[in-house]
């Protein structure tokens, strides 16, 4: 932006000051450090001015930086009448400023930096929101997250917590001998989970690609290449609906370990979650929507088919064909019109009747074999999988299983998926010949796990929707920046008891990854 005379603060003697914005400003302190620094400590800080008030020969302001807010003060006696008057006119709320001064404590006990020197670093052209106690319009908070972070301290703290959670997870896995790797986001086939993919055109190659719905099959290729403990933290994309516990672009942690089975992952993921809670929150108990969730208590182990039978009277061990199951589920008053396969119908039944009731942390185990084509059948009962999920608050935050590494069985199950896709189920997995080939070269027995970062952070920070833990969620009208048309999902409500039931009704195909 071209600087105008009004935007250039006066320099000494009334001449023009340096052009704005300034090129930089060296600091040695952040706001949070002022709170514990002894009186008399020199401090050079910079940030956005969020409060500016004059009281006779004193000006008090609040400066906000990455660590929080701190009070600053300017004294006419210290700076001189002329300089004091210049600075009073030069700065306004929203400007970025630098302060060089000394820490002291006011008579009211507030830690403050008394400015010896005060520099305007850049100006705000738009006025910031009038109410600094928060931006109440939910959609405005999502569209202009930078204002939300300034105006709502609880929102800023939520994102600091998210960063600390991810950092602690990485440290936990690194200390356990895992190697962090990266796999493609543009993939030739949509695989690794049951979901409708996003499609994009690769102009240079002249081919269509899919935004990955899961990195699973690529991470298994890495394990086949002798890296036997690997993980990836990254974005996945699923072209589905939005509700409090689902976003189309989300962050997933996945890991794979050679020579483990699903039971090893059950104990390991609990250790990880407790370590994160201990180090990031300092407690194993959190409150979500007024409901206490005690992660430190024992997590009960529940059998998937037993829970469905207990709540619906439908025994999935006996009802194993699509037509019979449709009749039984329809008799419960559940809309089955969007369930295109036996697996999709089983999943819908579970989400409508079982999942909303699983509030305290628990393990849900031994899912029907039809649900996950990449999971290993149980040796004890080939109609079930060696698999578990961690369910909290009616949300699936973890899915894990012993991996299928038999190329013959894998090909047969993915060919079944292809037949379902041809029949109209567009949430089935695609057959990847490259993946089957890697399996034919040999894969060790292994177990993998997926943990939804957004859901986990939402639960432990009492965020009513995943949009509150994602800095810039997708919104309708983002290209134009227009707020004239409200999106269909603008009225999204917190995931309380009623909303858990509504979210459970979402016919999204197979269990969430």
GROMACS .gro file of C-alpha atoms in nm:
model
  513
    1UNK     CA    1   0.000   0.000   0.000
    2UNK     CA    2   0.131   0.349  -0.086
    3UNK     CA    3   0.202   0.543   0.231
    4UNK     CA    4   0.010   0.866   0.275
    5UNK     CA    5   0.131   1.156   0.489
    6UNK     CA    6  -0.128   1.062   0.754
    7UNK     CA    7   0.029   0.718   0.792
    8UNK     CA    8   0.379   0.843   0.865
    9UNK     CA    9   0.425   0.933   1.232
   10UNK     CA   10   0.618   1.247   1.307
   11UNK     CA   11   0.984   1.215   1.380
   12UNK     CA   12   1.194   1.418   1.628
   13UNK     CA   13   1.153   1.791   1.573
   14UNK     CA   14   0.826   1.748   1.384
   15UNK     CA   15   0.979   1.613   1.063
   16UNK     CA   16   0.848   1.305   0.887
   17UNK     CA   17   0.920   0.978   1.059
   18UNK     CA   18   1.024   0.650   0.893
   19UNK     CA   19   0.792   0.506   0.631
   20UNK     CA   20   0.545   0.241   0.735
   21UNK     CA   21   0.539  -0.049   0.754
   22UNK     CA   22   0.878  -0.077   0.921
   23UNK     CA   23   1.110  -0.347   0.797
   24UNK     CA   24   1.154  -0.511   1.138
   25UNK     CA   25   1.189  -0.467   1.511
   26UNK     CA   26   1.419  -0.670   1.734
   27UNK     CA   27   1.264  -0.801   2.056
   28UNK     CA   28   1.398  -0.984   2.361
   29UNK     CA   29   1.078  -1.052   2.555
   30UNK     CA   30   0.724  -1.180   2.498
   31UNK     CA   31   0.414  -1.074   2.689
   32UNK     CA   32   0.392  -1.383   2.908
   33UNK     CA   33   0.748  -1.338   3.034
   34UNK     CA   34   0.665  -0.995   3.174
   35UNK     CA   35   0.428  -1.157   3.424
   36UNK     CA   36   0.715  -1.329   3.606
   37UNK     CA   37   1.002  -1.085   3.543
   38UNK     CA   38   1.126  -0.890   3.850
   39UNK     CA   39   1.049  -0.520   3.868
   40UNK     CA   40   1.320  -0.321   3.696
   41UNK     CA   41   1.385  -0.583   3.427
   42UNK     CA   42   1.449  -0.432   3.083
   43UNK     CA   43   1.199  -0.552   2.821
   44UNK     CA   44   1.176  -0.494   2.447
   45UNK     CA   45   0.849  -0.632   2.310
   46UNK     CA   46   0.632  -0.599   2.001
   47UNK     CA   47   0.274  -0.685   1.913
   48UNK     CA   48  -0.069  -0.554   1.826
   49UNK     CA   49  -0.220  -0.271   2.030
   50UNK     CA   50  -0.559  -0.392   2.156
   51UNK     CA   51  -0.631  -0.120   2.414
   52UNK     CA   52  -0.525   0.249   2.429
   53UNK     CA   53  -0.647   0.489   2.697
   54UNK     CA   54  -0.520   0.821   2.828
   55UNK     CA   55  -0.551   0.929   3.191
   56UNK     CA   56  -0.404   1.278   3.217
   57UNK     CA   57  -0.028   1.243   3.195
   58UNK     CA   58  -0.042   0.864   3.158
   59UNK     CA   59  -0.143   0.637   2.872
   60UNK     CA   60  -0.217   0.271   2.936
   61UNK     CA   61  -0.246   0.015   2.661
   62UNK     CA   62  -0.257  -0.359   2.613
   63UNK     CA   63  -0.021  -0.524   2.369
   64UNK     CA   64  -0.091  -0.873   2.234
   65UNK     CA   65   0.167  -1.113   2.092
   66UNK     CA   66   0.193  -1.488   2.043
   67UNK     CA   67   0.208  -1.557   2.417
   68UNK     CA   68  -0.084  -1.340   2.528
   69UNK     CA   69  -0.138  -0.982   2.644
   70UNK     CA   70   0.058  -0.742   2.861
   71UNK     CA   71  -0.006  -0.391   2.981
   72UNK     CA   72   0.218  -0.107   2.867
   73UNK     CA   73   0.231   0.251   2.995
   74UNK     CA   74   0.358   0.582   2.861
   75UNK     CA   75   0.433   0.869   3.100
   76UNK     CA   76   0.446   1.239   3.005
   77UNK     CA   77   0.704   1.296   3.277
   78UNK     CA   78   0.925   1.021   3.133
   79UNK     CA   79   0.886   1.101   2.763
   80UNK     CA   80   0.837   1.474   2.771
   81UNK     CA   81   0.519   1.663   2.686
   82UNK     CA   82   0.587   1.697   2.314
   83UNK     CA   83   0.680   1.334   2.252
   84UNK     CA   84   0.395   1.215   2.476
   85UNK     CA   85   0.144   1.416   2.271
   86UNK     CA   86   0.289   1.284   1.943
   87UNK     CA   87   0.258   0.924   2.053
   88UNK     CA   88  -0.092   0.974   2.187
   89UNK     CA   89  -0.200   1.083   1.838
   90UNK     CA   90   0.022   0.843   1.645
   91UNK     CA   91  -0.111   0.514   1.782
   92UNK     CA   92  -0.455   0.360   1.767
   93UNK     CA   93  -0.610   0.027   1.853
   94UNK     CA   94  -0.513  -0.233   1.594
   95UNK     CA   95  -0.169  -0.091   1.513
   96UNK     CA   96   0.144  -0.301   1.551
   97UNK     CA   97   0.388  -0.133   1.790
   98UNK     CA   98   0.723  -0.190   1.952
   99UNK     CA   99   0.794  -0.096   2.314
  100UNK     CA  100   1.133  -0.063   2.479
  101UNK     CA  101   1.109  -0.014   2.852
  102UNK     CA  102   1.121  -0.152   3.204
  103UNK     CA  103   0.895  -0.392   3.393
  104UNK     CA  104   0.710  -0.267   3.701
  105UNK     CA  105   0.398  -0.344   3.903
  106UNK     CA  106   0.112  -0.093   3.923
  107UNK     CA  107  -0.068  -0.009   4.246
  108UNK     CA  108  -0.344  -0.247   4.135
  109UNK     CA  109  -0.092  -0.527   4.101
  110UNK     CA  110  -0.082  -0.543   3.720
  111UNK     CA  111   0.250  -0.625   3.558
  112UNK     CA  112   0.337  -0.350   3.312
  113UNK     CA  113   0.613  -0.231   3.081
  114UNK     CA  114   0.691   0.140   3.122
  115UNK     CA  115   0.794   0.265   2.778
  116UNK     CA  116   1.118   0.456   2.734
  117UNK     CA  117   1.065   0.432   2.360
  118UNK     CA  118   0.751   0.355   2.159
  119UNK     CA  119   0.749   0.279   1.786
  120UNK     CA  120   0.457   0.236   1.548
  121UNK     CA  121   0.555  -0.054   1.320
  122UNK     CA  122   0.249  -0.075   1.097
  123UNK     CA  123  -0.102   0.066   1.090
  124UNK     CA  124  -0.440  -0.097   1.068
  125UNK     CA  125  -0.647   0.033   0.778
  126UNK     CA  126  -0.971  -0.132   0.889
  127UNK     CA  127  -1.113  -0.074   1.234
  128UNK     CA  128  -1.105  -0.382   1.454
  129UNK     CA  129  -1.431  -0.515   1.603
  130UNK     CA  130  -1.590  -0.278   1.852
  131UNK     CA  131  -1.642  -0.543   2.119
  132UNK     CA  132  -1.305  -0.670   2.229
  133UNK     CA  133  -1.470  -0.922   2.457
  134UNK     CA  134  -1.526  -1.143   2.158
  135UNK     CA  135  -1.668  -1.188   1.810
  136UNK     CA  136  -2.006  -1.347   1.871
  137UNK     CA  137  -2.102  -1.428   1.509
  138UNK     CA  138  -1.987  -1.785   1.456
  139UNK     CA  139  -1.946  -1.759   1.080
  140UNK     CA  140  -1.742  -1.439   1.112
  141UNK     CA  141  -1.508  -1.619   1.352
  142UNK     CA  142  -1.445  -1.896   1.098
  143UNK     CA  143  -1.406  -1.664   0.799
  144UNK     CA  144  -1.180  -1.415   0.978
  145UNK     CA  145  -0.992  -1.635   1.219
  146UNK     CA  146  -0.725  -1.369   1.262
  147UNK     CA  147  -0.984  -1.147   1.434
  148UNK     CA  148  -1.116  -1.440   1.638
  149UNK     CA  149  -0.764  -1.509   1.770
  150UNK     CA  150  -0.730  -1.144   1.870
  151UNK     CA  151  -1.072  -1.102   2.025
  152UNK     CA  152  -1.133  -1.440   2.190
  153UNK     CA  153  -0.860  -1.556   2.429
  154UNK     CA  154  -1.024  -1.899   2.468
  155UNK     CA  155  -0.998  -1.954   2.093
  156UNK     CA  156  -0.630  -1.860   2.088
  157UNK     CA  157  -0.562  -2.094   2.380
  158UNK     CA  158  -0.745  -2.377   2.201
  159UNK     CA  159  -0.505  -2.351   1.907
  160UNK     CA  160  -0.204  -2.335   2.139
  161UNK     CA  161  -0.333  -2.657   2.295
  162UNK     CA  162  -0.368  -2.815   1.953
  163UNK     CA  163  -0.006  -2.734   1.874
  164UNK     CA  164   0.113  -2.876   2.206
  165UNK     CA  165  -0.091  -3.194   2.150
  166UNK     CA  166   0.068  -3.256   1.811
  167UNK     CA  167   0.416  -3.182   1.946
  168UNK     CA  168   0.367  -3.426   2.236
  169UNK     CA  169   0.235  -3.698   2.004
  170UNK     CA  170   0.540  -3.664   1.782
  171UNK     CA  171   0.774  -3.684   2.080
  172UNK     CA  172   0.595  -3.991   2.218
  173UNK     CA  173   0.622  -4.176   1.887
  174UNK     CA  174   0.979  -4.067   1.819
  175UNK     CA  175   1.084  -4.189   2.163
  176UNK     CA  176   0.918  -4.525   2.088
  177UNK     CA  177   1.135  -4.571   1.780
  178UNK     CA  178   0.891  -4.457   1.513
  179UNK     CA  179   1.001  -4.287   1.192
  180UNK     CA  180   0.789  -4.001   1.060
  181UNK     CA  181   0.736  -4.028   0.684
  182UNK     CA  182   0.534  -3.855   0.412
  183UNK     CA  183   0.319  -4.025   0.152
  184UNK     CA  184   0.129  -3.886  -0.151
  185UNK     CA  185  -0.177  -3.666  -0.118
  186UNK     CA  186  -0.251  -3.703  -0.490
  187UNK     CA  187  -0.324  -4.071  -0.547
  188UNK     CA  188  -0.422  -4.283  -0.845
  189UNK     CA  189  -0.690  -4.470  -0.647
  190UNK     CA  190  -0.916  -4.384  -0.354
  191UNK     CA  191  -0.829  -4.643  -0.093
  192UNK     CA  192  -0.753  -4.692   0.274
  193UNK     CA  193  -1.106  -4.610   0.393
  194UNK     CA  194  -1.464  -4.613   0.273
  195UNK     CA  195  -1.544  -4.260   0.157
  196UNK     CA  196  -1.635  -4.055  -0.147
  197UNK     CA  197  -1.316  -3.890  -0.277
  198UNK     CA  198  -1.233  -3.551  -0.423
  199UNK     CA  199  -1.113  -3.570  -0.785
  200UNK     CA  200  -0.858  -3.333  -0.937
  201UNK     CA  201  -0.688  -3.303  -1.275
  202UNK     CA  202  -0.310  -3.336  -1.308
  203UNK     CA  203  -0.245  -3.129  -1.619
  204UNK     CA  204   0.122  -3.224  -1.660
  205UNK     CA  205   0.045  -3.596  -1.656
  206UNK     CA  206  -0.288  -3.560  -1.834
  207UNK     CA  207  -0.467  -3.778  -1.578
  208UNK     CA  208  -0.723  -3.748  -1.302
  209UNK     CA  209  -0.607  -3.806  -0.945
  210UNK     CA  210  -0.782  -3.835  -0.611
  211UNK     CA  211  -0.707  -3.640  -0.295
  212UNK     CA  212  -0.621  -3.914  -0.051
  213UNK     CA  213  -0.884  -4.038   0.187
  214UNK     CA  214  -0.617  -4.222   0.389
  215UNK     CA  215  -0.240  -4.287   0.364
  216UNK     CA  216  -0.286  -4.649   0.474
  217UNK     CA  217  -0.182  -4.845   0.166
  218UNK     CA  218   0.128  -4.629   0.113
  219UNK     CA  219   0.238  -4.658   0.475
  220UNK     CA  220   0.208  -5.036   0.445
  221UNK     CA  221   0.435  -5.022   0.140
  222UNK     CA  222   0.691  -4.840   0.358
  223UNK     CA  223   0.670  -5.114   0.622
  224UNK     CA  224   0.727  -5.370   0.347
  225UNK     CA  225   1.046  -5.180   0.268
  226UNK     CA  226   1.184  -5.259   0.618
  227UNK     CA  227   1.089  -4.937   0.801
  228UNK     CA  228   0.891  -5.134   1.055
  229UNK     CA  229   0.762  -4.847   1.274
  230UNK     CA  230   0.630  -4.551   1.077
  231UNK     CA  231   0.378  -4.274   1.124
  232UNK     CA  232   0.236  -3.982   0.933
  233UNK     CA  233   0.056  -3.670   1.054
  234UNK     CA  234  -0.126  -3.505   0.769
  235UNK     CA  235  -0.442  -3.404   0.588
  236UNK     CA  236  -0.702  -3.642   0.451
  237UNK     CA  237  -0.995  -3.545   0.230
  238UNK     CA  238  -1.342  -3.702   0.208
  239UNK     CA  239  -1.613  -3.552  -0.010
  240UNK     CA  240  -1.895  -3.599   0.237
  241UNK     CA  241  -2.126  -3.394   0.455
  242UNK     CA  242  -2.040  -3.166   0.745
  243UNK     CA  243  -2.160  -3.202   1.103
  244UNK     CA  244  -2.006  -3.127   1.443
  245UNK     CA  245  -1.775  -3.430   1.426
  246UNK     CA  246  -1.703  -3.442   1.050
  247UNK     CA  247  -1.513  -3.215   0.814
  248UNK     CA  248  -1.420  -3.288   0.453
  249UNK     CA  249  -1.060  -3.181   0.513
  250UNK     CA  250  -0.920  -3.311   0.840
  251UNK     CA  251  -0.596  -3.404   1.013
  252UNK     CA  252  -0.521  -3.768   1.082
  253UNK     CA  253  -0.241  -3.946   1.263
  254UNK     CA  254  -0.172  -4.295   1.127
  255UNK     CA  255   0.098  -4.539   1.228
  256UNK     CA  256   0.194  -4.897   1.138
  257UNK     CA  257   0.412  -5.135   1.336
  258UNK     CA  258   0.550  -5.465   1.212
  259UNK     CA  259   0.498  -5.770   1.435
  260UNK     CA  260   0.224  -5.603   1.643
  261UNK     CA  261  -0.139  -5.711   1.646
  262UNK     CA  262  -0.443  -5.502   1.737
  263UNK     CA  263  -0.406  -5.580   2.109
  264UNK     CA  264  -0.061  -5.418   2.115
  265UNK     CA  265  -0.216  -5.106   1.966
  266UNK     CA  266  -0.493  -5.105   2.227
  267UNK     CA  267  -0.245  -5.066   2.511
  268UNK     CA  268  -0.010  -4.835   2.320
  269UNK     CA  269  -0.272  -4.582   2.213
  270UNK     CA  270  -0.407  -4.558   2.567
  271UNK     CA  271  -0.057  -4.484   2.691
  272UNK     CA  272  -0.018  -4.215   2.426
  273UNK     CA  273  -0.349  -4.044   2.506
  274UNK     CA  274  -0.278  -4.043   2.878
  275UNK     CA  275   0.072  -3.904   2.820
  276UNK     CA  276  -0.072  -3.621   2.609
  277UNK     CA  277  -0.335  -3.538   2.870
  278UNK     CA  278  -0.082  -3.547   3.154
  279UNK     CA  279   0.169  -3.322   2.980
  280UNK     CA  280  -0.061  -3.082   2.790
  281UNK     CA  281  -0.357  -3.045   3.028
  282UNK     CA  282  -0.218  -3.175   3.356
  283UNK     CA  283  -0.530  -3.386   3.410
  284UNK     CA  284  -0.690  -3.701   3.275
  285UNK     CA  285  -1.042  -3.572   3.329
  286UNK     CA  286  -1.200  -3.330   3.082
  287UNK     CA  287  -1.548  -3.185   3.055
  288UNK     CA  288  -1.720  -3.177   2.719
  289UNK     CA  289  -2.056  -3.006   2.686
  290UNK     CA  290  -2.108  -3.037   3.060
  291UNK     CA  291  -2.028  -3.411   3.060
  292UNK     CA  292  -1.725  -3.535   3.253
  293UNK     CA  293  -1.499  -3.766   3.052
  294UNK     CA  294  -1.246  -3.956   3.264
  295UNK     CA  295  -0.971  -4.094   3.044
  296UNK     CA  296  -0.784  -4.212   3.352
  297UNK     CA  297  -1.052  -4.464   3.445
  298UNK     CA  298  -1.054  -4.814   3.301
  299UNK     CA  299  -1.173  -4.824   2.939
  300UNK     CA  300  -1.429  -5.105   2.904
  301UNK     CA  301  -1.390  -5.345   2.611
  302UNK     CA  302  -1.719  -5.389   2.426
  303UNK     CA  303  -1.797  -5.632   2.145
  304UNK     CA  304  -1.946  -5.459   1.837
  305UNK     CA  305  -2.200  -5.727   1.753
  306UNK     CA  306  -2.301  -5.775   2.117
  307UNK     CA  307  -2.370  -5.402   2.152
  308UNK     CA  308  -2.582  -5.396   1.835
  309UNK     CA  309  -2.780  -5.700   1.949
  310UNK     CA  310  -2.833  -5.558   2.297
  311UNK     CA  311  -2.978  -5.232   2.166
  312UNK     CA  312  -3.166  -5.353   1.857
  313UNK     CA  313  -3.237  -5.724   1.896
  314UNK     CA  314  -3.051  -5.786   1.567
  315UNK     CA  315  -2.774  -6.046   1.599
  316UNK     CA  316  -2.526  -5.977   1.319
  317UNK     CA  317  -2.380  -6.324   1.368
  318UNK     CA  318  -2.706  -6.465   1.233
  319UNK     CA  319  -2.831  -6.188   1.002
  320UNK     CA  320  -2.563  -6.195   0.735
  321UNK     CA  321  -2.746  -6.117   0.412
  322UNK     CA  322  -2.841  -5.772   0.284
  323UNK     CA  323  -3.212  -5.828   0.218
  324UNK     CA  324  -3.287  -5.976   0.560
  325UNK     CA  325  -3.094  -5.700   0.733
  326UNK     CA  326  -3.284  -5.433   0.535
  327UNK     CA  327  -3.614  -5.575   0.657
  328UNK     CA  328  -3.498  -5.588   1.019
  329UNK     CA  329  -3.348  -5.239   1.020
  330UNK     CA  330  -3.647  -5.082   0.844
  331UNK     CA  331  -3.870  -5.233   1.112
  332UNK     CA  332  -3.686  -5.016   1.364
  333UNK     CA  333  -3.801  -4.704   1.179
  334UNK     CA  334  -3.457  -4.626   1.035
  335UNK     CA  335  -3.436  -4.482   0.684
  336UNK     CA  336  -3.232  -4.735   0.486
  337UNK     CA  337  -3.265  -4.573   0.143
  338UNK     CA  338  -2.901  -4.456   0.127
  339UNK     CA  339  -2.742  -4.780   0.246
  340UNK     CA  340  -2.620  -4.945  -0.074
  341UNK     CA  341  -2.459  -5.257   0.073
  342UNK     CA  342  -2.465  -5.490   0.370
  343UNK     CA  343  -2.160  -5.316   0.518
  344UNK     CA  344  -2.312  -4.970   0.478
  345UNK     CA  345  -2.635  -5.087   0.641
  346UNK     CA  346  -2.454  -5.244   0.936
  347UNK     CA  347  -2.263  -4.921   0.983
  348UNK     CA  348  -2.582  -4.714   0.965
  349UNK     CA  349  -2.750  -4.938   1.222
  350UNK     CA  350  -2.453  -4.903   1.458
  351UNK     CA  351  -2.437  -4.525   1.419
  352UNK     CA  352  -2.808  -4.481   1.483
  353UNK     CA  353  -2.839  -4.711   1.782
  354UNK     CA  354  -2.504  -4.781   1.950
  355UNK     CA  355  -2.254  -4.503   1.894
  356UNK     CA  356  -2.456  -4.215   2.047
  357UNK     CA  357  -2.473  -4.408   2.376
  358UNK     CA  358  -2.097  -4.463   2.407
  359UNK     CA  359  -1.998  -4.153   2.604
  360UNK     CA  360  -1.721  -4.259   2.845
  361UNK     CA  361  -1.394  -4.370   2.677
  362UNK     CA  362  -1.421  -4.732   2.566
  363UNK     CA  363  -1.279  -4.990   2.326
  364UNK     CA  364  -1.525  -5.128   2.071
  365UNK     CA  365  -1.391  -5.454   1.927
  366UNK     CA  366  -1.444  -5.735   1.676
  367UNK     CA  367  -1.639  -5.568   1.396
  368UNK     CA  368  -1.807  -5.778   1.124
  369UNK     CA  369  -1.563  -5.877   0.853
  370UNK     CA  370  -1.756  -5.694   0.579
  371UNK     CA  371  -1.681  -5.352   0.727
  372UNK     CA  372  -1.308  -5.310   0.657
  373UNK     CA  373  -1.152  -5.479   0.352
  374UNK     CA  374  -0.796  -5.407   0.471
  375UNK     CA  375  -0.828  -5.566   0.816
  376UNK     CA  376  -0.732  -5.919   0.918
  377UNK     CA  377  -0.994  -6.181   0.994
  378UNK     CA  378  -0.987  -6.328   1.343
  379UNK     CA  379  -0.838  -6.675   1.373
  380UNK     CA  380  -1.105  -6.758   1.632
  381UNK     CA  381  -1.399  -6.644   1.419
  382UNK     CA  382  -1.342  -6.560   1.049
  383UNK     CA  383  -1.670  -6.361   1.037
  384UNK     CA  384  -1.520  -6.091   1.259
  385UNK     CA  385  -1.213  -5.869   1.241
  386UNK     CA  386  -0.916  -5.833   1.474
  387UNK     CA  387  -1.008  -5.469   1.516
  388UNK     CA  388  -1.102  -5.200   1.766
  389UNK     CA  389  -1.215  -4.841   1.788
  390UNK     CA  390  -1.184  -4.593   2.072
  391UNK     CA  391  -1.520  -4.418   2.111
  392UNK     CA  392  -1.569  -4.114   2.334
  393UNK     CA  393  -1.874  -3.887   2.353
  394UNK     CA  394  -2.031  -4.079   2.066
  395UNK     CA  395  -1.729  -3.989   1.849
  396UNK     CA  396  -1.489  -4.241   1.699
  397UNK     CA  397  -1.147  -4.095   1.767
  398UNK     CA  398  -0.937  -4.407   1.697
  399UNK     CA  399  -0.965  -4.700   1.458
  400UNK     CA  400  -0.710  -4.980   1.450
  401UNK     CA  401  -0.672  -5.340   1.348
  402UNK     CA  402  -0.438  -5.623   1.271
  403UNK     CA  403  -0.357  -5.573   0.905
  404UNK     CA  404  -0.444  -5.807   0.624
  405UNK     CA  405  -0.114  -5.905   0.457
  406UNK     CA  406  -0.233  -6.204   0.251
  407UNK     CA  407  -0.236  -6.088  -0.115
  408UNK     CA  408  -0.488  -6.355  -0.223
  409UNK     CA  409  -0.744  -6.263   0.043
  410UNK     CA  410  -0.674  -5.893  -0.012
  411UNK     CA  411  -0.737  -5.912  -0.385
  412UNK     CA  412  -1.062  -6.104  -0.334
  413UNK     CA  413  -1.193  -5.851  -0.083
  414UNK     CA  414  -1.100  -5.550  -0.296
  415UNK     CA  415  -1.263  -5.713  -0.599
  416UNK     CA  416  -1.580  -5.739  -0.390
  417UNK     CA  417  -1.545  -5.367  -0.327
  418UNK     CA  418  -1.515  -5.307  -0.701
  419UNK     CA  419  -1.838  -5.497  -0.761
  420UNK     CA  420  -2.016  -5.286  -0.501
  421UNK     CA  421  -1.883  -4.969  -0.665
  422UNK     CA  422  -2.008  -5.087  -1.003
  423UNK     CA  423  -2.349  -5.143  -0.843
  424UNK     CA  424  -2.363  -4.780  -0.729
  425UNK     CA  425  -2.187  -4.763  -0.390
  426UNK     CA  426  -1.938  -4.477  -0.448
  427UNK     CA  427  -1.791  -4.500  -0.098
  428UNK     CA  428  -1.620  -4.835  -0.155
  429UNK     CA  429  -1.243  -4.875  -0.188
  430UNK     CA  430  -1.068  -4.900  -0.521
  431UNK     CA  431  -0.839  -5.187  -0.611
  432UNK     CA  432  -0.473  -5.077  -0.630
  433UNK     CA  433  -0.261  -5.319  -0.833
  434UNK     CA  434   0.057  -5.150  -0.703
  435UNK     CA  435  -0.051  -5.224  -0.348
  436UNK     CA  436  -0.133  -5.588  -0.423
  437UNK     CA  437   0.203  -5.624  -0.594
  438UNK     CA  438   0.383  -5.488  -0.288
  439UNK     CA  439   0.193  -5.739  -0.076
  440UNK     CA  440   0.295  -6.020  -0.313
  441UNK     CA  441   0.659  -5.931  -0.251
  442UNK     CA  442   0.584  -5.993   0.116
  443UNK     CA  443   0.464  -5.786   0.411
  444UNK     CA  444   0.533  -5.867   0.776
  445UNK     CA  445   0.242  -5.914   1.012
  446UNK     CA  446   0.156  -5.569   1.140
  447UNK     CA  447  -0.104  -5.353   1.306
  448UNK     CA  448  -0.197  -4.998   1.211
  449UNK     CA  449  -0.393  -4.722   1.380
  450UNK     CA  450  -0.562  -4.397   1.285
  451UNK     CA  451  -0.634  -4.118   1.534
  452UNK     CA  452  -0.842  -3.813   1.438
  453UNK     CA  453  -0.647  -3.511   1.562
  454UNK     CA  454  -0.934  -3.264   1.514
  455UNK     CA  455  -1.181  -3.476   1.711
  456UNK     CA  456  -0.936  -3.546   1.990
  457UNK     CA  457  -0.848  -3.177   2.031
  458UNK     CA  458  -1.216  -3.079   2.018
  459UNK     CA  459  -1.297  -3.325   2.297
  460UNK     CA  460  -1.022  -3.213   2.533
  461UNK     CA  461  -1.082  -2.841   2.472
  462UNK     CA  462  -1.464  -2.855   2.493
  463UNK     CA  463  -1.506  -2.733   2.134
  464UNK     CA  464  -1.867  -2.780   2.018
  465UNK     CA  465  -1.763  -2.847   1.656
  466UNK     CA  466  -1.447  -2.943   1.470
  467UNK     CA  467  -1.453  -2.604   1.300
  468UNK     CA  468  -1.347  -2.454   1.632
  469UNK     CA  469  -1.017  -2.646   1.627
  470UNK     CA  470  -0.931  -2.588   1.258
  471UNK     CA  471  -0.784  -2.248   1.185
  472UNK     CA  472  -0.944  -2.199   0.844
  473UNK     CA  473  -1.234  -2.441   0.783
  474UNK     CA  474  -1.388  -2.450   0.436
  475UNK     CA  475  -1.685  -2.215   0.401
  476UNK     CA  476  -1.931  -2.143   0.125
  477UNK     CA  477  -1.856  -1.815  -0.049
  478UNK     CA  478  -1.487  -1.820   0.049
  479UNK     CA  479  -1.377  -1.731  -0.305
  480UNK     CA  480  -1.562  -1.401  -0.295
  481UNK     CA  481  -1.537  -1.341   0.076
  482UNK     CA  482  -1.907  -1.256   0.077
  483UNK     CA  483  -2.115  -1.292   0.389
  484UNK     CA  484  -2.438  -1.215   0.203
  485UNK     CA  485  -2.535  -1.579   0.159
  486UNK     CA  486  -2.524  -1.799   0.464
  487UNK     CA  487  -2.406  -2.154   0.403
  488UNK     CA  488  -2.634  -2.449   0.453
  489UNK     CA  489  -2.427  -2.558   0.751
  490UNK     CA  490  -2.405  -2.214   0.916
  491UNK     CA  491  -2.656  -2.330   1.173
  492UNK     CA  492  -2.438  -2.619   1.284
  493UNK     CA  493  -2.502  -2.688   1.651
  494UNK     CA  494  -2.284  -2.825   1.932
  495UNK     CA  495  -2.259  -3.200   1.962
  496UNK     CA  496  -2.464  -3.245   2.276
  497UNK     CA  497  -2.677  -3.551   2.344
  498UNK     CA  498  -2.936  -3.468   2.078
  499UNK     CA  499  -2.670  -3.375   1.827
  500UNK     CA  500  -2.476  -3.695   1.886
  501UNK     CA  501  -2.789  -3.881   1.782
  502UNK     CA  502  -2.830  -3.662   1.475
  503UNK     CA  503  -2.468  -3.706   1.376
  504UNK     CA  504  -2.504  -4.080   1.424
  505UNK     CA  505  -2.777  -4.083   1.162
  506UNK     CA  506  -2.537  -3.963   0.897
  507UNK     CA  507  -2.517  -4.245   0.636
  508UNK     CA  508  -2.148  -4.210   0.571
  509UNK     CA  509  -2.073  -4.567   0.475
  510UNK     CA  510  -1.820  -4.758   0.682
  511UNK     CA  511  -1.664  -4.670   1.019
  512UNK     CA  512  -1.480  -4.339   1.028
  513UNK     CA  513  -1.106  -4.349   0.992
   0.00000   0.00000   0.00000
